[in-house]
Coordinates of C-alpha atoms and ligand atoms in Angstrom, one line a residue:
Chain V
M1 CA 124.1 119.6 70.4
I2 CA 127.5 119.8 72.2
K3 CA 130.2 122.2 71.1
F4 CA 133.7 122.6 72.6
K5 CA 135.7 125.5 71.2
N6 CA 139.4 125.7 72.1
V7 CA 138.6 124.4 75.5
S8 CA 141.5 124.1 78.0
K9 CA 141.4 123.1 81.6
M10 CA 144.2 123.7 84.0
Y11 CA 144.0 122.3 87.5
P12 CA 145.9 124.2 90.2
P13 CA 148.8 124.5 90.4
N14 CA 149.5 123.8 86.7
I15 CA 148.2 120.3 85.9
V16 CA 146.9 120.0 82.4
G17 CA 143.4 118.5 82.4
L18 CA 142.5 119.3 78.8
E19 CA 144.2 121.3 76.1
E20 CA 142.7 123.0 73.1
I21 CA 139.7 120.7 72.7
N22 CA 137.6 121.3 69.6
L23 CA 134.6 119.0 69.5
H24 CA 131.2 118.9 67.9
I25 CA 128.7 116.3 68.8
S26 CA 125.3 116.2 67.1
A27 CA 122.0 115.3 68.7
G28 CA 121.4 111.6 68.8
E29 CA 125.0 110.6 68.5
F30 CA 126.6 107.8 70.5
V31 CA 130.1 108.8 71.2
S32 CA 132.7 106.8 73.1
I33 CA 135.6 108.6 74.7
V34 CA 138.7 106.5 75.3
G35 CA 142.2 107.1 76.4
Q36 CA 144.6 106.1 79.1
S37 CA 144.3 107.0 82.7
G38 CA 144.8 110.7 83.4
T39 CA 144.2 111.9 79.9
G40 CA 141.3 114.1 80.8
K41 CA 138.3 111.9 79.9
S42 CA 136.5 112.6 83.2
T43 CA 137.5 116.2 83.0
L44 CA 135.8 116.5 79.7
A45 CA 132.7 114.8 81.1
K46 CA 132.6 117.0 84.2
M47 CA 132.6 120.1 82.2
L48 CA 129.5 119.1 80.4
F49 CA 127.5 118.9 83.6
A50 CA 129.3 122.0 85.1
E51 CA 131.2 120.1 87.8
E52 CA 134.3 121.9 86.4
R53 CA 134.6 125.1 84.5
P54 CA 136.9 125.5 81.5
T55 CA 140.0 127.7 82.0
R56 CA 139.8 128.8 78.4
G57 CA 137.5 128.4 75.5
T58 CA 133.7 128.0 75.4
I59 CA 131.3 125.1 75.8
E60 CA 127.8 125.1 74.4
I61 CA 125.2 122.5 75.0
G62 CA 121.9 122.6 73.1
G63 CA 122.6 126.2 72.1
W64 CA 123.2 127.2 75.7
D65 CA 126.6 128.6 76.5
I66 CA 127.6 127.0 79.8
T67 CA 131.2 128.2 79.9
N68 CA 130.6 130.5 82.8
I69 CA 127.3 129.1 84.0
R70 CA 126.0 130.6 87.2
S71 CA 125.7 128.3 90.1
K72 CA 122.0 128.8 90.3
D73 CA 121.6 127.6 86.8
V74 CA 123.6 124.5 87.3
P75 CA 120.6 122.5 88.6
V76 CA 118.6 123.5 85.5
L77 CA 121.4 122.1 83.4
R78 CA 121.7 118.9 85.4
R79 CA 118.0 118.2 85.0
Q80 CA 118.6 118.0 81.3
I81 CA 121.7 115.8 81.5
G82 CA 121.7 112.4 82.9
V83 CA 124.9 111.2 84.6
V84 CA 126.1 107.7 85.5
F85 CA 129.4 106.8 87.2
Q86 CA 131.5 103.8 87.9
D87 CA 130.5 103.8 91.5
F88 CA 126.8 104.0 90.9
K89 CA 126.2 106.7 93.6
L90 CA 123.1 105.1 95.1
L91 CA 121.9 105.8 98.6
Q92 CA 122.4 102.6 100.6
K93 CA 119.5 103.3 103.0
K94 CA 117.0 103.8 100.2
T95 CA 115.3 101.1 98.1
V96 CA 115.6 101.0 94.4
Y97 CA 112.3 102.8 94.0
E98 CA 113.2 105.4 96.5
N99 CA 116.6 106.0 94.9
V100 CA 115.0 106.8 91.6
A101 CA 112.2 108.8 93.2
F102 CA 114.8 110.9 95.1
A103 CA 115.9 112.5 91.9
L104 CA 112.4 113.7 91.3
Q105 CA 111.7 114.7 94.9
V106 CA 114.6 117.1 95.1
A107 CA 113.4 118.7 91.9
G108 CA 110.0 119.4 93.5
V109 CA 108.0 117.0 91.3
M110 CA 104.6 116.2 92.5
P111 CA 104.1 112.8 94.1
R112 CA 101.6 111.7 91.6
R113 CA 104.0 112.3 88.7
I114 CA 106.7 110.5 90.7
R115 CA 104.5 107.4 90.9
E116 CA 104.1 107.5 87.2
I117 CA 107.7 108.1 86.2
V118 CA 109.6 105.8 88.5
P119 CA 108.0 102.5 87.4
A120 CA 108.3 103.6 83.8
V121 CA 112.1 104.2 84.0
L122 CA 112.6 101.1 86.1
N123 CA 110.8 99.2 83.3
I124 CA 113.2 100.6 80.7
V125 CA 116.2 99.1 82.7
N126 CA 114.4 95.9 83.4
L127 CA 114.1 96.2 87.1
D128 CA 110.4 95.8 87.4
K129 CA 110.5 93.2 90.1
M130 CA 113.1 94.9 92.3
H131 CA 111.5 98.1 93.4
E132 CA 111.7 97.2 97.1
R133 CA 115.3 95.9 97.1
F134 CA 118.1 97.8 98.7
P135 CA 121.4 98.4 96.7
T136 CA 123.2 95.8 98.9
Q137 CA 120.8 93.2 97.6
L138 CA 121.6 93.9 94.0
S139 CA 124.4 92.8 91.7
G140 CA 126.8 95.5 90.3
G141 CA 125.0 95.4 87.0
E142 CA 121.6 95.8 88.6
Q143 CA 122.9 98.7 90.7
Q144 CA 124.2 100.4 87.6
R145 CA 120.8 99.9 86.0
V146 CA 119.2 101.7 88.9
A147 CA 121.6 104.5 88.4
I148 CA 120.8 104.7 84.7
A149 CA 117.0 104.6 85.5
R150 CA 117.6 107.5 87.9
S151 CA 119.5 109.4 85.2
L152 CA 116.5 109.1 82.9
V153 CA 113.8 110.5 85.2
H154 CA 113.9 113.9 83.6
Q155 CA 114.0 112.5 80.0
P156 CA 117.5 114.0 79.4
K157 CA 118.7 115.0 76.0
V158 CA 122.2 113.9 76.9
L159 CA 123.4 111.0 78.9
I160 CA 127.0 111.0 80.2
A161 CA 128.4 107.7 81.4
D162 CA 131.8 107.9 83.0
E163 CA 133.2 104.4 83.0
P164 CA 129.8 102.9 83.9
T165 CA 131.2 99.4 83.4
G166 CA 134.4 99.9 85.4
N167 CA 133.2 97.8 88.2
L168 CA 131.4 95.2 86.2
D169 CA 132.3 91.9 84.6
T170 CA 132.1 91.3 80.9
L171 CA 128.6 90.0 80.9
N172 CA 127.2 92.8 83.0
S173 CA 129.2 95.3 81.0
R174 CA 127.6 94.2 77.8
E175 CA 124.2 94.5 79.3
I176 CA 124.8 98.0 80.4
V177 CA 126.2 99.0 77.0
D178 CA 123.2 97.4 75.3
L179 CA 121.0 99.4 77.5
L180 CA 122.8 102.6 76.7
Q181 CA 122.5 101.9 73.0
R182 CA 118.8 101.3 73.4
I183 CA 118.5 104.6 75.2
N184 CA 120.4 106.2 72.4
E185 CA 118.0 104.7 69.9
F186 CA 115.2 106.5 71.6
G187 CA 117.0 109.8 70.7
T188 CA 119.2 110.6 73.6
T189 CA 122.7 111.7 72.9
V190 CA 125.1 109.3 74.8
L191 CA 128.6 110.0 75.8
L192 CA 130.4 106.9 77.1
V193 CA 133.8 107.2 78.7
T194 CA 135.5 103.9 78.9
H195 CA 138.7 102.0 79.1
D196 CA 137.2 98.8 77.7
R197 CA 138.6 97.8 74.3
E198 CA 136.0 95.0 73.8
I199 CA 133.1 97.4 74.4
V200 CA 134.3 100.0 72.1
N201 CA 134.8 97.5 69.3
R202 CA 131.3 96.1 69.8
I203 CA 129.6 99.5 69.6
K204 CA 131.0 100.5 66.2
K205 CA 130.1 104.1 66.6
R206 CA 132.1 107.3 66.8
V207 CA 135.2 107.1 69.0
I208 CA 137.2 110.0 70.3
T209 CA 140.7 109.2 71.7
L210 CA 142.3 111.5 74.2
E211 CA 146.0 111.6 75.0
G212 CA 147.6 114.1 77.4
G213 CA 144.5 116.2 77.4
T214 CA 144.1 116.6 73.6
I215 CA 142.1 114.7 71.0
V216 CA 144.5 112.5 69.0
S217 CA 141.9 110.8 67.0
D218 CA 138.2 111.1 66.2
V219 CA 136.7 108.6 63.9
E220 CA 133.2 107.5 62.9
Q221 CA 132.6 103.8 63.5
G222 CA 136.0 103.6 65.2
R223 CA 137.8 100.9 67.0
Y224 CA 139.8 101.1 70.2
K225 CA 143.3 101.8 69.1
L226 CA 146.3 102.7 71.4
Chain A
M1 CA 106.2 124.6 96.0
F2 CA 104.1 122.9 98.7
V3 CA 105.7 119.5 98.0
S4 CA 109.2 121.0 98.3
T5 CA 108.3 122.7 101.6
Y6 CA 107.1 119.4 102.9
R7 CA 110.2 117.6 101.8
I8 CA 112.5 120.3 103.1
T9 CA 110.8 120.1 106.5
K10 CA 111.1 116.4 106.5
F11 CA 114.8 116.6 105.8
A12 CA 115.2 119.2 108.5
F13 CA 113.5 117.0 111.1
Q14 CA 115.6 114.1 110.0
N15 CA 118.7 116.1 110.6
F16 CA 117.5 117.0 114.0
W17 CA 116.7 113.4 115.1
R18 CA 119.7 111.7 113.4
N19 CA 122.0 113.9 115.4
F20 CA 119.9 114.0 118.5
W21 CA 122.8 114.7 120.9
L22 CA 124.3 117.3 118.7
S23 CA 120.9 119.0 118.7
V24 CA 120.8 118.8 122.4
I25 CA 124.2 120.3 122.9
T26 CA 123.4 123.1 120.4
I27 CA 120.1 123.9 122.1
T28 CA 121.8 123.9 125.5
M29 CA 124.4 126.3 124.4
L30 CA 121.8 128.6 122.9
V31 CA 119.8 128.4 126.1
M32 CA 122.8 129.3 128.2
T33 CA 123.6 132.3 126.0
L34 CA 120.0 133.5 126.2
V35 CA 119.8 133.0 129.9
T36 CA 122.9 135.1 130.3
V37 CA 121.3 137.8 128.2
N38 CA 118.2 137.7 130.2
I39 CA 120.0 137.8 133.5
L40 CA 121.7 140.9 132.3
L41 CA 118.3 142.4 131.3
I42 CA 117.0 141.6 134.8
L43 CA 120.0 143.1 136.4
N44 CA 119.6 146.2 134.4
Y45 CA 116.0 146.5 135.3
V46 CA 116.6 145.9 139.0
T47 CA 119.4 148.4 139.1
D48 CA 117.3 151.0 137.4
Q49 CA 114.5 150.3 139.8
A50 CA 117.0 150.5 142.8
I51 CA 118.5 153.8 141.6
S52 CA 115.2 155.4 140.8
S53 CA 113.8 154.3 144.1
V54 CA 116.7 156.0 145.8
E55 CA 116.5 159.0 143.6
D56 CA 112.9 159.3 144.6
R57 CA 114.1 159.9 148.1
I58 CA 116.6 162.6 147.2
E59 CA 115.3 165.8 148.5
V60 CA 116.5 169.0 150.1
S61 CA 114.4 170.5 152.8
V62 CA 114.7 174.2 153.0
Y63 CA 113.5 175.9 156.2
F64 CA 112.8 179.6 156.0
E65 CA 113.0 182.0 158.9
Q66 CA 109.8 182.3 160.8
D67 CA 109.1 185.9 159.6
T68 CA 110.0 185.4 156.0
K69 CA 107.5 187.2 153.6
Q70 CA 105.4 185.0 151.4
E71 CA 106.8 186.8 148.3
T72 CA 110.3 185.7 149.1
V73 CA 109.2 182.1 149.5
D74 CA 107.2 182.3 146.3
S75 CA 110.1 183.8 144.3
A76 CA 112.3 181.0 145.7
V77 CA 109.8 178.4 144.6
S78 CA 109.5 179.8 141.1
Y79 CA 113.3 180.2 140.8
L80 CA 113.8 176.6 141.9
R81 CA 111.1 175.3 139.6
G82 CA 112.9 177.0 136.7
L83 CA 116.0 174.9 137.3
S84 CA 116.5 172.0 135.0
Q85 CA 117.7 169.8 137.8
V86 CA 114.6 170.2 139.9
R87 CA 111.9 167.7 139.6
D88 CA 109.4 169.1 142.0
V89 CA 109.1 171.7 144.8
V90 CA 106.5 171.2 147.5
T91 CA 105.7 174.1 149.8
I92 CA 104.7 173.6 153.3
S93 CA 103.2 176.5 155.1
P94 CA 104.2 177.2 158.7
D95 CA 101.0 175.7 160.0
D96 CA 101.5 172.5 158.1
A97 CA 105.1 172.4 159.2
L98 CA 103.9 172.5 162.8
K99 CA 101.4 169.8 162.2
R100 CA 103.9 167.6 160.5
F101 CA 106.4 168.1 163.3
T102 CA 103.9 167.2 166.0
E103 CA 102.7 164.2 164.0
Q104 CA 106.3 163.0 163.5
H105 CA 107.1 163.4 167.2
K106 CA 103.8 162.4 168.7
D107 CA 105.5 159.6 170.6
S108 CA 108.1 161.6 172.2
P109 CA 106.6 163.9 174.9
V110 CA 110.0 165.5 175.6
V111 CA 110.1 167.0 172.1
L112 CA 106.5 168.1 172.3
D113 CA 107.0 169.7 175.7
S114 CA 109.9 171.7 174.5
L115 CA 107.8 172.8 171.5
N116 CA 105.1 174.0 173.9
E117 CA 107.6 175.9 175.9
L118 CA 108.6 177.9 172.9
G119 CA 105.0 178.9 172.6
G120 CA 103.3 179.8 169.2
N121 CA 104.5 178.4 166.0
P122 CA 108.3 178.4 165.7
F123 CA 108.2 177.2 162.1
G124 CA 108.6 179.2 159.0
A125 CA 107.7 178.0 155.5
T126 CA 109.4 174.9 154.4
L127 CA 110.2 173.8 150.8
I128 CA 110.9 170.3 149.9
V129 CA 112.9 170.3 146.7
K130 CA 113.2 167.0 144.8
A131 CA 116.1 166.5 142.4
K132 CA 115.9 164.7 139.2
E133 CA 119.1 162.8 139.7
A134 CA 121.5 162.2 142.5
Q135 CA 124.3 164.3 141.0
D136 CA 122.0 167.3 140.6
F137 CA 122.0 167.7 144.2
T138 CA 125.0 170.0 144.6
Q139 CA 123.8 172.4 142.0
I140 CA 120.5 172.7 143.9
L141 CA 122.4 173.5 147.0
D142 CA 124.5 176.1 145.2
A143 CA 121.4 177.6 143.7
L144 CA 120.0 178.1 147.2
E145 CA 122.9 180.5 147.8
N146 CA 121.1 183.0 145.6
P147 CA 121.4 186.4 147.5
Q148 CA 117.7 187.1 146.8
F149 CA 116.6 184.7 149.5
R150 CA 119.8 183.3 151.0
D151 CA 119.4 185.3 154.2
A152 CA 115.8 184.2 154.6
I153 CA 116.9 180.6 154.8
R154 CA 117.4 179.3 158.3
E155 CA 118.5 175.8 157.5
K156 CA 119.0 173.4 154.7
D157 CA 118.7 169.8 155.4
F158 CA 119.5 166.9 153.0
S159 CA 120.3 163.4 153.1
D160 CA 123.2 162.4 150.9
Y161 CA 122.2 159.5 148.7
Q162 CA 124.8 160.2 146.2
Q163 CA 127.2 157.7 147.8
I164 CA 124.6 155.0 148.0
I165 CA 123.8 155.5 144.3
E166 CA 127.4 155.5 143.4
R167 CA 127.9 152.3 145.2
I168 CA 124.9 150.7 143.5
Q169 CA 126.2 151.9 140.2
G170 CA 129.7 150.8 140.9
T171 CA 128.6 147.3 141.8
T172 CA 126.3 146.9 138.9
E173 CA 128.8 148.3 136.5
R174 CA 131.2 145.5 137.5
I175 CA 128.5 142.8 137.4
R176 CA 127.4 144.1 134.0
F177 CA 130.9 144.1 132.7
F178 CA 131.3 140.5 133.8
G179 CA 127.9 139.7 132.4
L180 CA 128.8 141.2 129.0
V181 CA 132.1 139.3 128.9
I182 CA 130.4 136.0 129.7
M183 CA 127.7 136.8 127.2
G184 CA 130.3 137.6 124.5
I185 CA 132.0 134.3 125.2
F186 CA 128.7 132.4 125.2
I187 CA 127.7 134.0 121.9
A188 CA 131.1 133.1 120.4
I189 CA 130.7 129.5 121.6
A190 CA 127.2 129.3 120.4
I191 CA 128.2 130.5 116.9
L192 CA 131.0 127.9 116.9
I193 CA 128.7 125.1 118.0
V194 CA 126.1 126.0 115.5
F195 CA 128.8 126.1 112.8
N196 CA 130.0 122.7 113.9
T197 CA 126.6 121.2 114.1
V198 CA 125.9 122.3 110.5
R199 CA 129.4 121.0 109.5
I200 CA 128.7 117.6 111.0
G201 CA 125.2 117.6 109.4
I202 CA 126.7 118.3 106.0
F203 CA 129.4 115.6 106.7
I204 CA 126.8 113.0 107.6
H205 CA 124.7 113.8 104.6
R206 CA 127.6 114.3 102.2
E207 CA 126.6 111.4 100.0
E208 CA 123.0 112.4 99.8
I209 CA 124.0 116.0 99.1
G210 CA 126.4 114.9 96.4
I211 CA 123.7 112.9 94.7
M212 CA 121.2 115.7 95.2
R213 CA 123.6 118.0 93.3
L214 CA 124.1 115.5 90.5
V215 CA 120.5 115.0 89.9
G216 CA 119.8 118.7 89.8
A217 CA 118.5 119.7 93.2
S218 CA 118.5 123.5 93.5
N219 CA 121.0 125.0 95.9
W220 CA 118.1 126.3 97.9
F221 CA 116.7 122.8 98.3
I222 CA 120.0 121.6 99.6
K223 CA 120.5 124.5 102.0
A224 CA 117.0 125.0 103.3
P225 CA 116.9 121.9 105.6
F226 CA 120.0 123.1 107.4
L227 CA 118.6 126.6 107.8
L228 CA 115.2 125.3 108.9
E229 CA 116.8 123.0 111.4
M230 CA 118.7 125.9 113.0
I231 CA 115.5 128.0 113.1
L232 CA 113.8 125.0 114.8
L233 CA 116.7 124.7 117.3
S234 CA 116.5 128.5 118.0
L235 CA 112.8 128.2 118.5
L236 CA 113.2 125.4 121.0
A237 CA 115.9 127.3 122.7
I238 CA 113.8 130.4 123.1
L239 CA 110.8 128.3 124.4
L240 CA 113.1 126.7 127.0
V241 CA 114.4 130.0 128.0
V242 CA 110.9 131.3 128.6
A243 CA 110.1 128.2 130.6
I244 CA 113.2 128.9 132.7
I245 CA 112.9 132.7 133.1
Y246 CA 109.3 133.1 134.2
P247 CA 109.5 130.7 137.2
G248 CA 112.9 132.1 137.9
L249 CA 111.4 135.6 138.1
A250 CA 108.7 134.3 140.4
A251 CA 111.4 133.0 142.7
L252 CA 113.5 136.1 142.5
E253 CA 110.9 138.8 142.9
P254 CA 110.2 138.3 146.6
K255 CA 113.9 138.4 147.3
F256 CA 114.4 141.7 145.6
S257 CA 111.3 143.1 147.3
F258 CA 112.9 142.3 150.6
F259 CA 115.9 144.4 149.7
F260 CA 113.9 147.2 148.5
A261 CA 111.6 147.2 151.5
N262 CA 108.6 147.8 149.5
D263 CA 106.0 145.5 148.2
S264 CA 107.1 144.9 144.6
I265 CA 109.7 146.0 142.1
G266 CA 107.5 144.9 139.3
L267 CA 109.9 142.5 137.7
I268 CA 107.3 140.0 136.8
D269 CA 105.0 142.8 135.7
Y270 CA 107.8 144.1 133.5
F271 CA 108.4 140.8 131.9
E272 CA 104.7 140.2 131.4
K273 CA 104.2 143.5 129.7
N274 CA 107.4 143.3 127.6
G275 CA 107.9 139.6 127.4
L276 CA 106.7 139.2 123.9
R277 CA 108.9 142.1 122.7
I278 CA 111.9 140.9 124.7
F279 CA 111.8 137.3 123.7
G280 CA 110.7 138.3 120.2
I281 CA 113.8 140.4 119.7
E282 CA 116.0 137.7 121.3
F283 CA 114.5 135.1 119.0
G284 CA 115.1 137.4 116.0
V285 CA 118.7 138.1 116.9
L286 CA 119.3 134.4 117.7
V287 CA 117.9 133.3 114.3
V288 CA 120.0 135.9 112.5
L289 CA 123.1 134.7 114.4
T290 CA 122.5 131.0 113.8
L291 CA 121.6 131.5 110.2
L292 CA 124.7 133.5 109.7
S293 CA 126.8 130.8 111.3
T294 CA 124.9 128.2 109.2
S295 CA 125.6 130.1 106.0
L296 CA 129.2 130.3 106.9
A297 CA 129.4 126.5 107.5
M298 CA 127.5 125.9 104.3
R299 CA 129.7 128.2 102.3
K300 CA 132.8 126.4 103.6
Y301 CA 131.6 122.8 103.4
L302 CA 128.8 122.8 100.9
K303 CA 130.3 124.9 98.1
V304 CA 127.0 125.9 96.7
Ligands
ATP1 N1 140.5 118.2 90.9 C1 141.7 118.0 90.4 N2 142.7 118.7 90.8 C2 143.9 118.6 90.2 N3 144.2 117.8 89.2 C3 143.2 117.0 88.7 C4 141.9 117.1 89.3 N4 141.1 116.3 88.6 C5 141.9 115.7 87.7 N5 143.1 116.1 87.7 C6 144.2 115.8 86.8 O1 143.8 116.0 85.5 C7 144.2 115.0 84.7 C8 143.0 114.4 83.9 O2 142.2 113.8 84.9 P1 140.9 113.0 84.5 O3 140.2 112.6 85.8 O4 140.1 113.8 83.6 O5 141.5 111.7 83.8 P2 140.8 110.5 83.3 O6 141.1 110.4 81.8 O7 139.3 110.5 83.6 O8 141.5 109.3 84.0 P3 140.9 107.9 84.5 O9 140.8 107.0 83.3 O10 141.9 107.3 85.4 O11 139.6 108.1 85.1 C9 145.0 114.0 85.5 O12 146.4 114.3 85.4 C10 144.5 114.3 86.9 O13 145.5 114.0 87.8
MG2 MG1 138.1 109.3 84.9

């Protein structure tokens, strides 16, 4: 599903983002990526949805070499990858429903399809009763669920979550991780970037640890070390 | 496709209304630029009219001796007609010349009396030679020095409009220069303002745009509202200019006619016949300029 071959990323002037990353993630896996601040976790994630291009090496996703993806193909890629961030990235002036619908509107999806998809994904994240609320009227956990719902509208094969629980308390964090696991059970490959020891230990799935831009450990059913 | 068009249009109108005053400023600048362009056009047209109306009056009257043979006159006519500077040659026979003269001086008995005293027809054939342009004039006079008929010519009479034309040209040249400078400045300002409007638009919508990018909106979908908004502003500007220019012309036309001492210089006529083309071209150029400026701003601030 996802292949990194000798991938390095240098940020100008000469900051190392990633160095010589070799990585293989199969379809349907749930992978946690851990490591201290500034070790290149977000850089790795960003390269998957072509927010950053590698300086060296090649990246493949679903058989598609996205190493030097053209800017007009980036939207095509992003409709196949869901992304979720620490800061939710919701539009404050739109309701829950509208925020989710927005992702479909900008892709030119017909209104009738939108009316089908949006309630369905909001149902997955358990926000049936909150369609008309605005983000300010939601808890952090609820906002993150809206973001997850939005990331699911195109039925992505891969979901990338970069510290989705960074702004949440323990209880809400658990809820989000449970949700991600459920999404993973439906067949979506999930990449979870996190700092949170407790979360990683709960998941008991593959854990990749980064340090200084390189992979220092990659274990099935891992625990948070460091 | 249709849904996208609808959504893009909606975004464009939202941009327009959310930055209402910015839109107003942008349109104002575009209108000012266009008005300058049109004033230059009008000036051009009026000058051309003025010069050609003066040029119409440029003629050399050639009076032949009374006893000149018709052949000599004819050969002079065909010689003159062969010159590239000559627009037209009109021959006036001695009889007609007499009639014209009496007609012209019918109110002054003194002149007529003296004519009578001479007895008979003192006039020879007369040629009225019209030049194509004011500066051709001297060449025509030179040509009349041709030995074939030089001695048959009693008198040459011409009014020197060259100076008048030079003055008209000199003045308009200066006005035109100023106009062009102002136009250049306005165009530069207009481009900067459009650039800035788009920049601010992008800034205001940065969050939305960022999210659009993340969820896979095509570059085109992100750019189109800004382009459409600018086309919309250009369209409004050109409509406003039309609404300003036509009443303006109606007010100006009588004033010009007064200077030209004839009924109409056809300014309104000219704009009625060519209005569609003139404003069409102006709109086209305006759209190209605003879109260029928009693209520049987008390239710089949108990075798509
Ligand atoms: N756009 C950029 N320009 C220059 N340097 C950058 C840029 N983005 C990241 N870096 C640097 O690259 C390194 C890796 O950054 P990255 O964001 O991937 O870290 P991270 O592991 O996600 O950290 P955190 O846990 O704090 O989010 C850091 O040293 C960072 O300063
Ligand atoms: Mg990070």
